[in-house]
XYZ file of C-alpha atoms in Angstrom:
678
model
C 68.160 104.601 142.282
C 67.933 106.002 145.805
C 64.276 106.947 146.225
C 61.651 109.339 144.915
C 62.259 112.968 144.016
C 63.197 115.248 146.905
C 60.463 117.608 148.059
C 61.612 120.613 145.980
C 61.184 118.537 142.828
C 57.541 117.708 143.432
C 55.299 119.364 140.868
C 54.455 122.785 142.354
C 51.350 123.279 140.244
C 49.382 120.309 141.534
C 46.660 120.869 144.064
C 46.609 117.340 145.461
C 48.673 114.118 145.382
C 46.061 112.567 143.137
C 47.038 115.046 140.443
C 50.439 113.390 139.976
C 50.206 110.326 137.728
C 51.344 107.298 139.693
C 53.094 105.696 136.766
C 53.639 105.768 133.025
C 52.225 103.653 130.162
C 55.317 101.429 129.893
C 55.438 100.595 133.610
C 51.695 99.931 133.591
C 52.049 97.527 130.663
C 54.944 95.676 132.306
C 53.009 95.346 135.562
C 50.037 93.840 133.734
C 52.148 91.017 132.263
C 54.226 90.368 135.406
C 52.273 87.217 136.287
C 51.260 86.206 132.767
C 54.099 86.737 130.254
C 53.156 87.509 126.660
C 54.337 85.208 123.887
C 56.989 86.698 121.576
C 55.699 87.097 118.015
C 59.044 88.268 116.572
C 62.675 87.646 117.460
C 64.373 89.974 119.939
C 66.666 91.289 117.220
C 63.685 92.010 114.955
C 61.969 93.785 117.840
C 65.023 95.981 118.428
C 65.257 96.885 114.742
C 61.565 97.765 114.617
C 61.870 99.804 117.822
C 64.687 101.838 116.263
C 62.597 102.497 113.148
C 59.642 103.659 115.271
C 61.857 106.220 117.031
C 63.359 107.353 113.727
C 59.869 107.992 112.326
C 58.872 110.019 115.390
C 62.183 111.887 115.361
C 61.414 113.085 111.835
C 58.414 114.887 113.293
C 55.932 112.157 112.429
C 54.937 111.074 115.949
C 51.570 109.372 116.396
C 50.160 107.469 119.400
C 50.334 104.273 117.325
C 54.156 104.400 117.341
C 54.192 104.419 121.143
C 51.559 101.684 121.359
C 53.554 99.442 119.013
C 56.815 100.047 120.894
C 55.124 99.059 124.169
C 53.803 95.894 122.462
C 57.399 94.969 121.620
C 58.505 95.620 125.214
C 55.921 93.311 126.751
C 57.178 90.524 124.502
C 60.731 91.028 125.844
C 60.305 92.707 129.260
C 63.973 92.300 130.258
C 65.333 94.106 127.181
C 66.613 97.562 128.170
C 67.047 98.730 124.594
C 63.373 98.161 123.770
C 62.334 100.095 126.872
C 64.745 102.867 125.904
C 62.891 103.218 122.599
C 59.611 103.661 124.487
C 61.169 106.367 126.669
C 62.335 108.223 123.572
C 58.875 108.010 122.011
C 57.138 109.336 125.116
C 59.657 112.204 125.189
C 58.958 112.953 121.516
C 55.200 112.920 122.194
C 55.593 116.088 124.290
C 54.205 114.511 127.485
C 57.036 115.607 129.783
C 55.467 114.222 132.962
C 55.005 110.703 131.558
C 58.498 110.833 130.063
C 60.033 111.659 133.427
C 58.111 108.848 135.115
C 59.020 106.411 132.340
C 62.768 107.118 132.600
C 62.518 106.936 136.373
C 60.813 103.537 136.093
C 63.592 102.354 133.779
C 66.225 103.438 136.296
C 64.454 101.370 138.954
C 64.373 98.340 136.632
C 67.943 98.840 135.361
C 69.781 100.549 138.262
C 73.215 100.120 136.646
C 72.180 101.508 133.246
C 74.393 104.229 131.801
C 71.675 104.983 129.196
C 68.464 105.352 131.187
C 69.667 107.468 134.102
C 71.068 110.355 131.976
C 67.711 110.517 130.176
C 65.899 110.622 133.493
C 68.234 113.350 134.707
C 67.536 115.321 131.525
C 63.804 115.363 132.286
C 64.466 116.465 135.879
C 66.785 119.212 134.655
C 64.134 120.549 132.276
C 61.328 120.384 134.819
C 63.063 121.459 138.027
C 66.422 123.042 137.165
C 70.110 122.250 137.710
C 70.161 122.305 141.524
C 67.563 119.542 141.859
C 69.197 117.553 139.031
C 72.643 117.813 140.634
C 71.214 116.658 143.960
C 69.587 113.602 142.373
C 72.827 112.740 140.565
C 74.828 112.997 143.790
C 72.357 110.733 145.581
C 72.468 108.179 142.785
C 76.236 107.847 142.355
C 77.328 108.098 146.010
C 80.862 109.071 147.055
C 82.991 106.302 145.530
C 85.394 107.263 142.730
C 83.461 106.458 139.531
C 86.716 105.991 137.554
C 87.106 102.566 139.167
C 83.982 101.269 137.379
C 83.772 101.893 133.608
C 79.961 101.660 133.491
C 79.605 104.061 136.398
C 82.188 106.400 134.878
C 80.273 106.458 131.582
C 77.029 107.231 133.414
C 78.626 110.020 135.478
C 80.392 111.540 132.462
C 77.148 111.707 130.482
C 75.376 113.305 133.417
C 78.181 115.807 134.102
C 78.136 116.851 130.452
C 74.371 117.230 130.626
C 74.776 119.565 133.621
C 77.330 121.662 131.693
C 80.549 120.164 133.128
C 81.980 118.912 129.824
C 85.628 119.334 130.850
C 85.026 117.393 134.059
C 83.335 114.641 132.059
C 86.293 114.379 129.682
C 88.768 114.351 132.570
C 86.855 111.482 134.195
C 86.816 109.399 131.003
C 90.573 109.963 130.605
C 91.104 108.283 134.006
C 89.070 105.178 133.273
C 90.565 101.794 132.534
C 87.794 101.171 130.032
C 87.932 97.352 129.807
C 84.832 95.863 128.201
C 83.361 99.319 127.619
C 86.358 100.658 125.730
C 84.334 101.318 122.565
C 81.436 103.010 124.365
C 83.823 105.243 126.319
C 85.751 106.165 123.173
C 82.487 107.095 121.429
C 81.470 109.264 124.387
C 84.873 111.012 124.468
C 84.696 111.674 120.730
C 81.168 113.065 121.105
C 82.214 115.402 123.917
C 85.292 116.587 122.006
C 83.154 117.211 118.941
C 80.718 119.301 121.009
C 83.698 121.339 122.226
C 84.819 121.966 118.627
C 88.002 119.912 119.146
C 87.533 117.968 115.924
C 91.107 116.795 115.404
C 91.257 115.312 118.916
C 87.873 113.664 118.445
C 89.066 112.106 115.198
C 92.211 110.784 116.896
C 90.091 109.099 119.589
C 87.925 107.430 116.953
C 90.789 106.211 114.823
C 92.704 104.609 117.722
C 89.719 102.470 118.806
C 86.767 100.489 117.473
C 84.536 103.534 117.984
C 84.469 104.552 114.321
C 82.884 101.235 113.356
C 80.475 101.357 116.301
C 79.274 104.890 115.520
C 79.723 105.372 111.753
C 77.520 108.484 111.472
C 79.427 110.205 114.279
C 82.715 109.238 112.643
C 81.636 110.629 109.267
C 80.446 113.817 110.949
C 83.767 114.320 112.762
C 85.936 113.476 109.746
C 84.058 116.013 107.660
C 84.367 118.665 110.375
C 88.068 117.969 110.881
C 88.663 118.395 107.137
C 86.621 121.587 106.849
C 87.658 123.405 110.034
C 91.273 123.606 111.085
C 91.988 123.554 114.817
C 89.450 124.194 117.590
C 86.428 126.136 116.412
C 85.091 128.580 118.985
C 81.513 127.989 117.888
C 81.593 124.422 119.187
C 79.828 121.509 117.459
C 80.345 120.838 113.718
C 76.749 121.890 113.028
C 77.423 125.318 114.532
C 80.742 125.683 112.724
C 79.082 124.759 109.419
C 76.184 127.122 110.061
C 78.592 129.940 110.880
C 80.434 129.375 107.604
C 77.268 129.110 105.501
C 75.829 132.273 107.046
C 79.042 134.165 106.263
C 78.923 132.982 102.647
C 75.237 133.897 102.284
C 75.823 137.355 103.772
C 78.761 137.930 101.439
C 76.650 136.880 98.441
C 73.808 139.178 99.567
C 76.239 142.093 99.874
C 77.498 141.522 96.332
C 74.061 140.821 94.848
C 71.664 142.994 96.810
C 68.145 141.731 96.006
C 65.863 144.269 94.378
C 62.101 144.639 94.710
C 60.267 146.156 91.774
C 57.833 148.966 92.541
C 56.233 150.110 95.765
C 53.656 147.332 95.982
C 54.356 143.924 97.461
C 54.448 141.160 94.879
C 54.606 137.457 95.651
C 54.517 136.302 99.278
C 55.404 132.872 100.624
C 54.419 132.004 104.192
C 56.327 129.032 105.626
C 54.933 126.988 108.520
C 55.278 123.565 110.043
C 51.748 122.395 109.258
C 48.124 123.480 108.974
C 47.084 121.615 112.118
C 44.513 122.945 114.558
C 46.847 125.000 116.781
C 46.740 128.711 117.516
C 49.827 129.645 115.493
C 48.518 127.652 112.530
C 45.235 129.536 112.821
C 47.071 132.850 112.648
C 49.090 131.631 109.666
C 45.850 130.743 107.899
C 44.222 134.041 108.911
C 47.190 135.987 107.558
C 47.090 134.162 104.226
C 43.332 134.688 103.930
C 43.654 138.367 104.810
C 46.447 138.867 102.269
C 44.576 137.076 99.478
C 41.588 139.329 100.224
C 43.795 142.384 99.747
C 45.133 140.929 96.471
C 41.554 140.585 95.211
C 40.830 144.172 96.251
C 44.022 145.463 94.589
C 45.075 146.925 97.935
C 48.891 147.227 98.371
C 49.719 143.659 97.297
C 49.679 141.927 93.916
C 50.408 138.363 95.012
C 50.406 135.479 94.536
C 50.088 134.355 98.165
C 51.385 130.854 98.878
C 51.910 128.676 101.938
C 54.725 126.123 102.106
C 54.447 123.619 104.954
C 56.713 120.840 106.070
C 53.873 118.366 106.541
C 50.281 118.387 105.337
C 49.341 114.727 105.727
C 45.686 114.169 106.556
C 46.413 111.008 108.590
C 48.042 113.110 111.337
C 45.545 115.992 111.142
C 48.104 118.416 109.711
C 45.564 119.721 107.162
C 43.011 121.288 109.555
C 42.856 124.623 107.655
C 43.715 123.266 104.215
C 40.208 123.154 102.731
C 39.421 126.705 103.846
C 42.645 128.029 102.318
C 42.210 126.185 99.034
C 38.621 127.448 98.790
C 40.024 130.988 98.977
C 42.578 130.251 96.202
C 45.605 130.284 98.504
C 48.179 127.959 96.978
C 49.392 125.427 99.560
C 52.340 123.097 99.037
C 54.286 120.491 101.014
C 57.885 121.598 100.646
C 59.256 118.131 101.405
C 57.791 117.129 98.041
C 60.009 119.660 96.242
C 62.921 118.117 94.292
C 66.173 117.950 96.240
C 68.709 120.567 95.089
C 66.113 121.866 92.617
C 66.349 118.605 90.680
C 69.998 119.093 89.678
C 72.602 118.914 92.478
C 75.427 120.069 90.245
C 73.571 123.140 88.960
C 72.312 124.202 92.388
C 73.692 127.374 93.936
C 74.529 125.181 96.909
C 76.645 122.672 94.945
C 79.947 123.938 96.372
C 78.613 123.789 99.934
C 77.232 120.270 100.051
C 79.800 119.037 102.581
C 78.984 121.929 104.916
C 75.258 121.333 104.490
C 75.717 117.682 105.459
C 76.927 118.878 108.883
C 73.772 120.878 109.619
C 71.062 119.528 111.947
C 68.575 117.325 110.029
C 65.709 119.862 109.852
C 67.988 122.680 108.707
C 69.722 120.418 106.197
C 66.344 119.301 104.885
C 65.234 122.921 104.485
C 68.373 123.881 102.602
C 68.087 120.926 100.240
C 64.344 121.235 99.536
C 63.608 124.944 99.883
C 66.551 126.963 98.602
C 66.116 126.282 94.889
C 62.323 126.251 95.257
C 62.412 129.797 96.648
C 64.843 130.894 93.948
C 62.391 129.586 91.340
C 59.365 131.192 93.039
C 61.250 134.500 93.460
C 58.829 136.032 95.996
C 59.245 139.576 97.274
C 58.615 138.378 100.824
C 59.062 135.184 102.796
C 57.430 135.140 106.233
C 58.541 132.216 108.423
C 56.361 131.196 111.359
C 57.739 130.110 114.756
C 61.183 129.154 116.026
C 61.028 125.603 114.698
C 60.443 126.694 111.123
C 62.899 129.591 111.360
C 65.402 126.913 112.378
C 64.402 124.769 109.379
C 63.874 127.422 106.695
C 65.623 130.653 107.695
C 69.018 129.778 106.221
C 67.368 128.526 103.011
C 65.529 131.841 102.561
C 68.792 133.750 103.035
C 70.673 131.444 100.659
C 67.886 131.994 98.089
C 68.494 135.757 98.486
C 64.818 136.578 99.056
C 64.554 140.404 99.253
C 62.400 140.569 102.397
C 62.546 137.885 105.090
C 60.259 138.122 108.129
C 61.055 135.878 111.103
C 57.734 135.677 112.921
C 57.908 134.348 116.495
C 54.912 133.530 118.663
C 56.203 132.880 122.182
C 59.254 133.225 124.439
C 62.750 132.748 122.928
C 64.628 129.447 123.148
C 66.720 130.543 126.144
C 63.448 130.733 128.128
C 62.388 127.273 126.953
C 65.312 124.969 127.643
C 63.347 121.931 126.450
C 63.483 123.385 122.924
C 66.884 125.062 122.970
C 69.451 124.062 120.338
C 73.106 125.141 120.137
C 72.634 126.515 116.615
C 69.751 128.879 117.353
C 71.569 131.948 118.639
C 74.136 131.777 115.810
C 71.311 131.433 113.279
C 69.267 134.375 114.571
C 72.278 136.668 114.808
C 73.411 135.728 111.296
C 69.969 136.171 109.740
C 69.368 139.517 111.430
C 72.742 140.773 110.189
C 71.382 140.628 106.641
C 69.689 143.668 105.060
C 65.976 143.063 104.593
C 65.563 140.610 107.484
C 63.203 141.573 110.323
C 62.129 139.807 113.501
C 58.485 140.212 114.534
C 56.507 138.966 117.544
C 52.815 138.916 118.391
C 53.331 140.408 121.860
C 55.472 143.153 123.350
C 56.712 140.867 126.108
C 57.944 138.239 123.624
C 59.609 140.927 121.502
C 61.438 142.303 124.541
C 62.554 138.793 125.526
C 64.076 138.241 122.061
C 65.828 141.611 122.228
C 67.315 140.668 125.610
C 68.378 137.233 124.370
C 70.096 138.543 121.237
C 71.353 141.834 122.680
C 69.284 143.892 120.215
C 68.408 147.562 120.740
C 64.969 148.260 122.173
C 62.302 148.340 119.474
C 64.249 146.091 117.089
C 61.570 143.396 117.251
C 58.364 144.697 115.706
C 54.980 143.708 117.114
C 52.070 142.400 115.053
C 49.078 141.632 117.276
C 47.012 138.575 116.379
C 44.061 139.114 114.083
C 40.959 137.214 115.081
C 37.429 137.211 113.723
C 34.465 136.184 115.893
C 33.879 132.459 115.468
C 30.628 131.135 113.984
C 28.340 129.517 116.546
C 26.879 126.837 114.295
C 27.695 123.155 114.794
C 26.609 119.848 113.285
C 23.871 117.792 114.912
C 26.387 115.456 116.522
C 27.989 118.201 118.585
C 24.662 119.810 119.426
C 23.346 116.499 120.724
C 26.481 115.999 122.833
C 25.797 119.304 124.554
C 22.101 118.519 124.975
C 22.886 115.175 126.627
C 25.471 116.789 128.921
C 23.133 119.669 129.725
C 20.325 117.273 130.650
C 22.619 115.030 132.694
C 23.904 117.995 134.736
C 20.519 119.500 135.483
C 20.274 122.084 132.718
C 21.683 124.894 134.838
C 24.834 125.984 136.633
C 27.901 128.127 135.910
C 29.941 126.707 132.992
C 33.735 126.996 133.111
C 35.320 126.245 129.768
C 38.728 125.444 128.373
C 40.074 125.410 124.812
C 43.542 123.903 124.710
C 45.801 121.144 123.492
C 45.914 118.549 126.252
C 49.662 118.547 126.827
C 52.208 119.351 129.501
C 52.469 123.015 128.521
C 48.724 123.729 128.696
C 48.350 121.731 131.971
C 44.832 120.330 131.682
C 45.271 118.609 135.076
C 45.739 122.000 136.690
C 42.646 123.224 134.832
C 40.749 120.325 136.419
C 42.159 121.222 139.848
C 40.565 124.665 139.406
C 37.315 122.947 138.403
C 37.433 120.804 141.545
C 38.119 123.849 143.744
C 35.142 125.646 142.170
C 32.909 122.568 142.558
C 33.588 122.561 146.298
C 32.133 126.088 146.431
C 29.442 125.615 143.812
C 28.167 122.022 143.416
C 26.113 123.047 140.380
C 29.161 124.249 138.392
C 29.854 122.466 135.107
C 33.000 122.126 133.015
C 33.588 121.859 129.255
C 37.033 121.389 127.709
C 37.635 121.347 123.941
C 40.842 119.931 122.528
C 42.908 116.782 122.352
C 46.496 115.729 123.017
C 48.784 113.277 124.794
C 47.294 113.987 128.251
C 43.700 113.204 127.253
C 43.576 109.881 129.136
C 45.409 111.305 132.146
C 42.983 114.240 132.252
C 39.925 112.002 132.151
C 41.362 109.880 134.967
C 42.224 112.996 136.968
C 38.667 114.291 136.567
C 37.501 111.064 138.210
C 40.135 111.339 140.958
C 39.134 114.894 141.946
C 35.428 114.192 141.747
C 34.329 116.259 138.732
C 34.074 113.585 136.011
C 30.259 113.523 136.010
C 30.116 117.297 135.539
C 32.919 117.531 132.945
C 32.506 117.189 129.180
C 35.631 116.361 127.143
C 34.703 117.632 123.687
C 37.915 116.494 121.960
C 39.172 117.939 118.702
C 36.533 120.136 117.068
C 36.235 122.699 114.297
C 33.262 124.337 116.052
C 34.888 126.210 118.923
C 32.419 129.092 118.539
C 29.538 126.761 119.384
C 31.213 125.640 122.607
C 32.250 129.170 123.590
C 28.579 130.116 123.430
C 27.913 127.573 126.192
C 30.602 128.958 128.545
C 30.290 131.604 131.242
C 34.075 131.856 131.678
C 37.148 130.415 129.975
C 40.303 129.407 131.877
C 43.766 128.891 130.376
C 46.504 127.284 132.487
C 49.593 127.399 130.247
C 53.227 127.445 131.325
C 54.392 129.168 128.122
C 52.440 131.223 125.588
C 52.722 133.765 122.842
C 49.414 135.621 122.669
C 46.754 132.916 123.061
C 44.033 132.945 120.430
C 41.784 131.120 122.883
C 41.666 134.190 125.147
C 40.924 136.555 122.271
C 38.254 134.347 120.708
C 36.545 133.851 124.058
C 36.306 137.593 124.683
C 35.120 138.195 121.109
C 32.314 135.786 122.019
C 31.607 137.816 125.155
C 33.168 135.241 127.510
C 35.354 136.625 130.341
C 38.689 134.862 130.836
C 41.067 133.671 133.522
C 44.692 132.865 132.663
C 48.182 132.368 133.976
C 50.580 135.237 133.134
C 52.447 133.037 130.641
C 54.239 134.957 127.882
C 51.995 137.493 126.203
C 48.759 136.161 127.729
C 48.211 139.267 129.927
C 48.265 141.440 126.790
C 45.258 139.489 125.492
C 43.096 140.145 128.580
C 40.705 143.113 128.708
C 41.174 145.336 131.780
C 37.849 144.378 133.338
C 37.139 143.051 136.818
C 35.429 139.957 135.413
C 38.752 138.852 133.923
C 41.640 137.570 136.029
C 45.357 137.116 135.361
C 46.799 134.836 138.041
C 49.948 135.929 139.858
C 52.342 133.145 138.863
C 52.678 131.018 135.715
C 54.863 128.400 137.416
C 52.835 128.000 140.633
C 49.260 129.056 139.865
C 46.907 129.181 142.843
C 43.887 127.003 142.023
C 42.032 128.166 145.138
C 42.480 131.832 144.230
C 41.194 131.086 140.726
C 38.182 129.273 142.174
C 37.356 132.172 144.513
C 37.253 134.563 141.560
C 35.144 132.180 139.489
C 32.717 131.612 142.342
C 32.299 135.345 142.887
C 31.623 135.802 139.174
C 29.099 132.982 139.179
C 27.160 134.795 141.924
C 26.940 138.090 139.992
C 23.525 139.363 139.036
C 22.608 138.867 135.400
C 22.982 142.531 134.454
C 26.533 142.665 135.841
C 27.590 139.606 133.874
C 25.896 140.957 130.745
C 27.857 144.207 131.150
C 31.108 142.254 131.517
C 30.337 140.275 128.379
C 29.712 143.428 126.356
C 32.832 145.197 127.580
C 35.268 142.337 126.969
C 33.751 141.820 123.508
C 34.183 145.484 122.578
C 37.789 145.522 123.846
C 38.746 142.407 121.881
C 37.166 143.771 118.699
C 39.138 146.993 119.027
C 42.543 145.420 119.771
C 42.556 142.220 117.697
C 40.704 143.004 114.486
C 41.794 141.037 111.406
C 42.071 144.167 109.261
C 44.377 145.744 111.811
C 46.710 142.717 111.718
C 46.797 142.598 107.915
C 47.477 146.342 107.639
C 50.376 146.064 110.097
C 51.700 143.006 108.248
C 51.676 144.865 104.917
C 53.439 147.831 106.528
C 56.273 145.517 107.594
C 56.376 143.776 104.211
C 56.803 147.198 102.543
C 59.796 148.253 104.664
C 63.042 148.535 102.715
């Protein structure tokens, strides 16, 4: 490793050096035991096996902080083991804390400078955060000018990094020149992987079968053998998963053309809404609101007969994926965990998918899981409409809904498309969206005009192809249990019982940027020492945010509420709400704040500007990537100095605007209009 990031790679949205975490949880743990090693409680081999299982659990979508804590415990028992540290890096990446992940991989590179595993992962985080130019510069500085083909380990590292930067042919050419020596198997596996990604399945199979690579990477070998048998010659679509998806989409479209699904009558019958979970996020709130609004219309006999059901991938209480479950069940919305559905409908041979099982095995895990668990379930349910929420679930469930031949399929997106969010981009996504939208009865909807336009640009769709359904939000109740009321009373007393209150409602993660939110607080506190700060929400950056509040001098005047079901109570305490996201759809937090009469300040991320009333009390910052904390603080300070009548007028006007534009009834009516389209 040469040195720290070059200047252009420093985080542009930080107001001071103290805002950048100095290290990551793994490096901190290793530093603590440097002088006093920890006794090993398991063997190193047992630790490695457990570390792999922890990553596998998180990779299934079941990440919890405990997994990371346990993996770090294993590392401190064997601090020289690179593989155990690699598992920790993967877990931090899966947690969604991009900043800590980058620092963790960077720390690993410093501890293992010759690693051909850690550096590509570090480069991946730099590429996502700062772009290809910075990543290429760091790679050049790391590898120097010597010919990497002379050193197999260096060649493997460079090939992985070149492929990551999009130079797959150059990576393959380099590996062809290497006298592989002791790394012959690893290099053969890497060549086979690169050839597979290029769709050159026969060549990849030849590489595997003339080396020990097939035994070293059995899942890869099975994947390539299946692809080579199913697809003759190079496949233009690339990886086996894309080739299989292409084929399955073609078969589903052909079946739909021969057996055009029919809806009976003019009213909408059964509706199934499919989401990832019922956790406390904004999209989950809108999913719940939609289901509640639809079930209300069923009860009123208005345009829909029902039933209304929600199928989620995970509803486990232990990981807080059931936040809205009780409210939905109380309203008689049927909620089910689709992973509990029988695979292949309980009879693999009788399933409509029986002839396609080999193709389905090539799909990415989430899509394969959806096909196996959902297709026959949806055929049995036979709804008129399936509405699938967010890119991740469209990826998991969209093909299953098409294979089940559901008459009306609504793909409901909430933020910018995958090509705008490279950290979430998958090679199958564009093929999937194009295939689904080629089917009669399939419609793409967004909750903002800007997101809809971005999807049209990405997919080359005519203007107006993506329909807009604005969020529906009801004013939140202001009641709260005694525990939360007493927390406010203690904070209010400690901070003098007066002063402008800036609030935040957000998940504490890298996208929402709570550290930037605190930078704005600090800039306001320098102008107004009586200002106070309340932030509701939890997430992987909670500890970092609390430490940052201390570093910038606002800890004593900041209340971290944590996860709460009583947002309305906390909004009532705020004079202004600030949102500092990098990416957004249309943030519920902005709408709910204005419905409560709280003016808002936000970055222009995604559809956020569409959720801001055109009133001088509100402010949309100029840049989502490089927000100006000082400019935000100037606006907030000016607002805090307004006379009471001016602020009261602002509160009334933003409330009236939000009620007019984001009424629940308006969202449900628009949703039913789209359901009814033929």
